[in-house]
Structure formats: structure tokens, C-alpha cells
């Protein structure tokens, strides 16, 4: 029997999936969403439309929005979900910019911070084994 996973955006192994649920739109800006991961809503968090799965379907990296206030934003963070434990970790923040997960490589997540007003992009990497701030 085939393993059916809820969610339109499937992990590489097809054992996880998630859906974007439209929540709102920034004035003159992008939309933001709630996320249902494997059919379960992630509470009290909103996300942009940027994500990456790791090839082993163990991690999901998302662009989390920390504010929707047009005047104080954008403020986004890179949030990682450990799909085995269902714990989340916010590992980097961009004040005045957008974080975009680029790829998982070996034991690292590689991402960029884009600051549109300044016209600059900066690439970063974090070793997944060094993340200590996992939370339920």
C-alpha cells in the first residue's frame, strides 16, 4: 500500500508534505501564509513562499516572517524543522531583508539574506549539528 502524505509540497522521499494557507499580503509586497505540515497547522507562525527540503527528507527550511508591519519590516528568519522530532529552530534573522534557503549540502544549510533597499545579497551557511535552540 502506498504511503499517502497530506500536503501539496512533498519531501523528496514523499513521506512528508505541507500546504501554504493564505493569511494575508503586505501592502505593495508579497503574500504570507500559515503552514500545515503533514496535515497539522504550525501555530502562531507565518511564512513566506521560500522553502527547501533536504535530500533525505529529514529537514525542511522555511522563510519565517517575524512581522507583517509594513513600516517596520521586512523582518524574516530562517527556520528549520527537524521532521523526525517535529521541533523547530530559528537559526538566523534578517532585519530589513528577506532570508531565502538555497540548499542543504552535507551537514549544512546554505541560505542568503537579501536586502532589497540596499541591493545586496549575502550568502551564509550553518552546520545543522551546531543548532541548539530547538523548540516544540
PDB file of C-alpha atoms in Angstrom:
ATOM      1  CA  UNK A   1       0.000   0.000   0.000  1.00  0.00           C
ATOM      2  CA  UNK A   2       1.338   3.424  -0.953  1.00  0.00           C
ATOM      3  CA  UNK A   3       2.124   5.932   1.798  1.00  0.00           C
ATOM      4  CA  UNK A   4      -0.176   8.923   1.190  1.00  0.00           C
ATOM      5  CA  UNK A   5       1.134  12.149   2.700  1.00  0.00           C
ATOM      6  CA  UNK A   6      -1.017  15.202   3.191  1.00  0.00           C
ATOM      7  CA  UNK A   7       0.257  18.363   1.594  1.00  0.00           C
ATOM      8  CA  UNK A   8       0.855  19.619  -1.911  1.00  0.00           C
ATOM      9  CA  UNK A   9       4.594  20.249  -1.412  1.00  0.00           C
ATOM     10  CA  UNK A  10       6.109  16.789  -0.932  1.00  0.00           C
ATOM     11  CA  UNK A  11       9.503  15.944   0.545  1.00  0.00           C
ATOM     12  CA  UNK A  12      11.965  14.090  -1.718  1.00  0.00           C
ATOM     13  CA  UNK A  13      11.089  10.737  -0.071  1.00  0.00           C
ATOM     14  CA  UNK A  14       7.369  11.594  -0.301  1.00  0.00           C
ATOM     15  CA  UNK A  15       6.976  10.837   3.430  1.00  0.00           C
ATOM     16  CA  UNK A  16       6.166  14.450   4.377  1.00  0.00           C
ATOM     17  CA  UNK A  17       4.187  17.217   2.771  1.00  0.00           C
ATOM     18  CA  UNK A  18       2.898  20.671   3.554  1.00  0.00           C
ATOM     19  CA  UNK A  19       0.447  23.261   2.306  1.00  0.00           C
ATOM     20  CA  UNK A  20       0.630  27.033   2.262  1.00  0.00           C
ATOM     21  CA  UNK A  21      -2.573  28.561   3.660  1.00  0.00           C
ATOM     22  CA  UNK A  22      -3.019  32.174   2.543  1.00  0.00           C
ATOM     23  CA  UNK A  23      -3.015  34.502   5.558  1.00  0.00           C
ATOM     24  CA  UNK A  24      -2.513  37.991   4.112  1.00  0.00           C
ATOM     25  CA  UNK A  25      -0.492  40.327   1.946  1.00  0.00           C
ATOM     26  CA  UNK A  26       1.887  43.165   2.768  1.00  0.00           C
ATOM     27  CA  UNK A  27       0.874  46.461   1.164  1.00  0.00           C
ATOM     28  CA  UNK A  28       2.788  46.674  -2.134  1.00  0.00           C
ATOM     29  CA  UNK A  29       4.552  43.478  -1.143  1.00  0.00           C
ATOM     30  CA  UNK A  30       4.452  39.712  -1.028  1.00  0.00           C
ATOM     31  CA  UNK A  31       1.878  37.361   0.478  1.00  0.00           C
ATOM     32  CA  UNK A  32       2.391  35.473   3.708  1.00  0.00           C
ATOM     33  CA  UNK A  33       0.997  32.143   4.803  1.00  0.00           C
ATOM     34  CA  UNK A  34       0.317  29.733   7.611  1.00  0.00           C
ATOM     35  CA  UNK A  35       1.640  26.229   7.029  1.00  0.00           C
ATOM     36  CA  UNK A  36       0.041  22.840   7.612  1.00  0.00           C
ATOM     37  CA  UNK A  37       2.817  20.227   7.819  1.00  0.00           C
ATOM     38  CA  UNK A  38       1.584  16.671   7.294  1.00  0.00           C
ATOM     39  CA  UNK A  39      -1.933  17.995   7.826  1.00  0.00           C
ATOM     40  CA  UNK A  40      -1.123  19.729  11.154  1.00  0.00           C
ATOM     41  CA  UNK A  41      -1.122  23.519  11.367  1.00  0.00           C
ATOM     42  CA  UNK A  42       2.074  25.102  12.737  1.00  0.00           C
ATOM     43  CA  UNK A  43       0.594  27.509  15.311  1.00  0.00           C
ATOM     44  CA  UNK A  44       1.498  31.147  15.927  1.00  0.00           C
ATOM     45  CA  UNK A  45       3.900  31.465  12.971  1.00  0.00           C
ATOM     46  CA  UNK A  46       3.665  32.845   9.441  1.00  0.00           C
ATOM     47  CA  UNK A  47       5.885  32.178   6.460  1.00  0.00           C
ATOM     48  CA  UNK A  48       6.870  33.484   3.052  1.00  0.00           C
ATOM     49  CA  UNK A  49       6.847  31.337  -0.084  1.00  0.00           C
ATOM     50  CA  UNK A  50      10.503  30.243   0.215  1.00  0.00           C
ATOM     51  CA  UNK A  51      11.434  26.722   1.313  1.00  0.00           C
ATOM     52  CA  UNK A  52      13.877  23.855   0.755  1.00  0.00           C
ATOM     53  CA  UNK A  53      13.745  20.176   1.708  1.00  0.00           C
ATOM     54  CA  UNK A  54      16.967  18.314   2.411  1.00  0.00           C
ATOM     55  CA  UNK A  55      17.515  15.308   0.126  1.00  0.00           C
ATOM     56  CA  UNK A  56      16.975  12.776   2.944  1.00  0.00           C
ATOM     57  CA  UNK A  57      13.607  14.336   3.910  1.00  0.00           C
ATOM     58  CA  UNK A  58      14.882  14.944   7.463  1.00  0.00           C
ATOM     59  CA  UNK A  59      14.775  18.762   7.446  1.00  0.00           C
ATOM     60  CA  UNK A  60      12.599  21.499   5.996  1.00  0.00           C
ATOM     61  CA  UNK A  61      13.942  25.070   5.801  1.00  0.00           C
ATOM     62  CA  UNK A  62      11.435  27.934   5.640  1.00  0.00           C
ATOM     63  CA  UNK A  63      11.389  31.717   5.444  1.00  0.00           C
ATOM     64  CA  UNK A  64       9.540  32.766   8.603  1.00  0.00           C
ATOM     65  CA  UNK A  65       8.103  36.271   8.870  1.00  0.00           C
ATOM     66  CA  UNK A  66       8.589  37.932  12.230  1.00  0.00           C
ATOM     67  CA  UNK A  67       6.414  40.945  11.384  1.00  0.00           C
ATOM     68  CA  UNK A  68       3.788  41.947   8.858  1.00  0.00           C
ATOM     69  CA  UNK A  69       4.033  45.623   9.826  1.00  0.00           C
ATOM     70  CA  UNK A  70       4.734  47.500   6.604  1.00  0.00           C
ATOM     71  CA  UNK A  71       6.678  50.273   8.382  1.00  0.00           C
ATOM     72  CA  UNK A  72       8.967  48.075  10.500  1.00  0.00           C
ATOM     73  CA  UNK A  73       9.534  45.246   8.044  1.00  0.00           C
ATOM     74  CA  UNK A  74      10.566  43.197   6.393  1.00  0.00           C
ATOM     75  CA  UNK A  75      11.971  41.104   9.229  1.00  0.00           C
ATOM     76  CA  UNK A  76      12.362  37.461   8.325  1.00  0.00           C
ATOM     77  CA  UNK A  77      14.142  34.451   9.772  1.00  0.00           C
ATOM     78  CA  UNK A  78      15.430  31.131   8.554  1.00  0.00           C
ATOM     79  CA  UNK A  79      13.514  28.454  10.424  1.00  0.00           C
ATOM     80  CA  UNK A  80      14.450  24.779  10.237  1.00  0.00           C
ATOM     81  CA  UNK A  81      12.071  21.947  11.094  1.00  0.00           C
ATOM     82  CA  UNK A  82      13.514  18.594  12.156  1.00  0.00           C
ATOM     83  CA  UNK A  83      10.917  16.295  10.613  1.00  0.00           C
ATOM     84  CA  UNK A  84      11.813  13.362  12.881  1.00  0.00           C
ATOM     85  CA  UNK A  85      11.319  15.233  16.176  1.00  0.00           C
ATOM     86  CA  UNK A  86       8.859  17.910  14.880  1.00  0.00           C
ATOM     87  CA  UNK A  87      10.993  20.570  16.602  1.00  0.00           C
ATOM     88  CA  UNK A  88      11.710  23.996  15.076  1.00  0.00           C
ATOM     89  CA  UNK A  89      14.780  26.207  15.331  1.00  0.00           C
ATOM     90  CA  UNK A  90      15.094  29.802  14.199  1.00  0.00           C
ATOM     91  CA  UNK A  91      18.729  29.999  13.130  1.00  0.00           C
ATOM     92  CA  UNK A  92      19.209  33.401  11.501  1.00  0.00           C
ATOM     93  CA  UNK A  93      17.346  36.701  11.180  1.00  0.00           C
ATOM     94  CA  UNK A  94      17.344  39.444   8.538  1.00  0.00           C
ATOM     95  CA  UNK A  95      16.259  42.868   9.811  1.00  0.00           C
ATOM     96  CA  UNK A  96      15.102  44.844   6.782  1.00  0.00           C
ATOM     97  CA  UNK A  97      15.531  41.891   4.452  1.00  0.00           C
ATOM     98  CA  UNK A  98      14.381  38.510   3.240  1.00  0.00           C
ATOM     99  CA  UNK A  99      16.019  35.184   4.008  1.00  0.00           C
ATOM    100  CA  UNK A 100      15.950  32.562   1.286  1.00  0.00           C
ATOM    101  CA  UNK A 101      17.026  28.946   1.919  1.00  0.00           C
ATOM    102  CA  UNK A 102      19.154  27.888  -1.051  1.00  0.00           C
ATOM    103  CA  UNK A 103      20.174  24.269  -0.434  1.00  0.00           C
ATOM    104  CA  UNK A 104      21.214  21.613   2.000  1.00  0.00           C
ATOM    105  CA  UNK A 105      24.741  20.368   1.434  1.00  0.00           C
ATOM    106  CA  UNK A 106      26.317  17.640   3.565  1.00  0.00           C
ATOM    107  CA  UNK A 107      25.533  18.681   7.158  1.00  0.00           C
ATOM    108  CA  UNK A 108      24.874  22.350   6.300  1.00  0.00           C
ATOM    109  CA  UNK A 109      22.041  24.621   5.285  1.00  0.00           C
ATOM    110  CA  UNK A 110      23.110  27.331   2.839  1.00  0.00           C
ATOM    111  CA  UNK A 111      20.955  30.446   2.641  1.00  0.00           C
ATOM    112  CA  UNK A 112      21.083  34.067   1.590  1.00  0.00           C
ATOM    113  CA  UNK A 113      19.923  37.313   3.070  1.00  0.00           C
ATOM    114  CA  UNK A 114      18.596  39.765   0.515  1.00  0.00           C
ATOM    115  CA  UNK A 115      18.316  43.451   1.338  1.00  0.00           C
ATOM    116  CA  UNK A 116      16.295  44.974  -1.496  1.00  0.00           C
ATOM    117  CA  UNK A 117      16.663  48.592  -0.347  1.00  0.00           C
ATOM    118  CA  UNK A 118      20.450  48.247  -0.387  1.00  0.00           C
ATOM    119  CA  UNK A 119      20.518  45.983  -3.424  1.00  0.00           C
ATOM    120  CA  UNK A 120      22.708  43.382  -1.750  1.00  0.00           C
ATOM    121  CA  UNK A 121      22.648  39.641  -1.190  1.00  0.00           C
ATOM    122  CA  UNK A 122      24.863  37.841   1.310  1.00  0.00           C
ATOM    123  CA  UNK A 123      25.268  34.059   1.447  1.00  0.00           C
ATOM    124  CA  UNK A 124      25.664  32.144   4.730  1.00  0.00           C
ATOM    125  CA  UNK A 125      25.908  28.561   5.886  1.00  0.00           C
ATOM    126  CA  UNK A 126      25.141  26.892   9.207  1.00  0.00           C
ATOM    127  CA  UNK A 127      26.125  23.401  10.295  1.00  0.00           C
ATOM    128  CA  UNK A 128      22.939  21.574  11.276  1.00  0.00           C
ATOM    129  CA  UNK A 129      24.797  19.703  14.051  1.00  0.00           C
ATOM    130  CA  UNK A 130      25.523  23.043  15.774  1.00  0.00           C
ATOM    131  CA  UNK A 131      21.867  24.076  16.156  1.00  0.00           C
ATOM    132  CA  UNK A 132      20.984  24.065  19.858  1.00  0.00           C
ATOM    133  CA  UNK A 133      17.798  26.176  20.077  1.00  0.00           C
ATOM    134  CA  UNK A 134      15.262  23.527  19.041  1.00  0.00           C
ATOM    135  CA  UNK A 135      11.760  24.118  20.414  1.00  0.00           C
ATOM    136  CA  UNK A 136       8.381  22.391  20.243  1.00  0.00           C
TER     137      UNK A 136
END
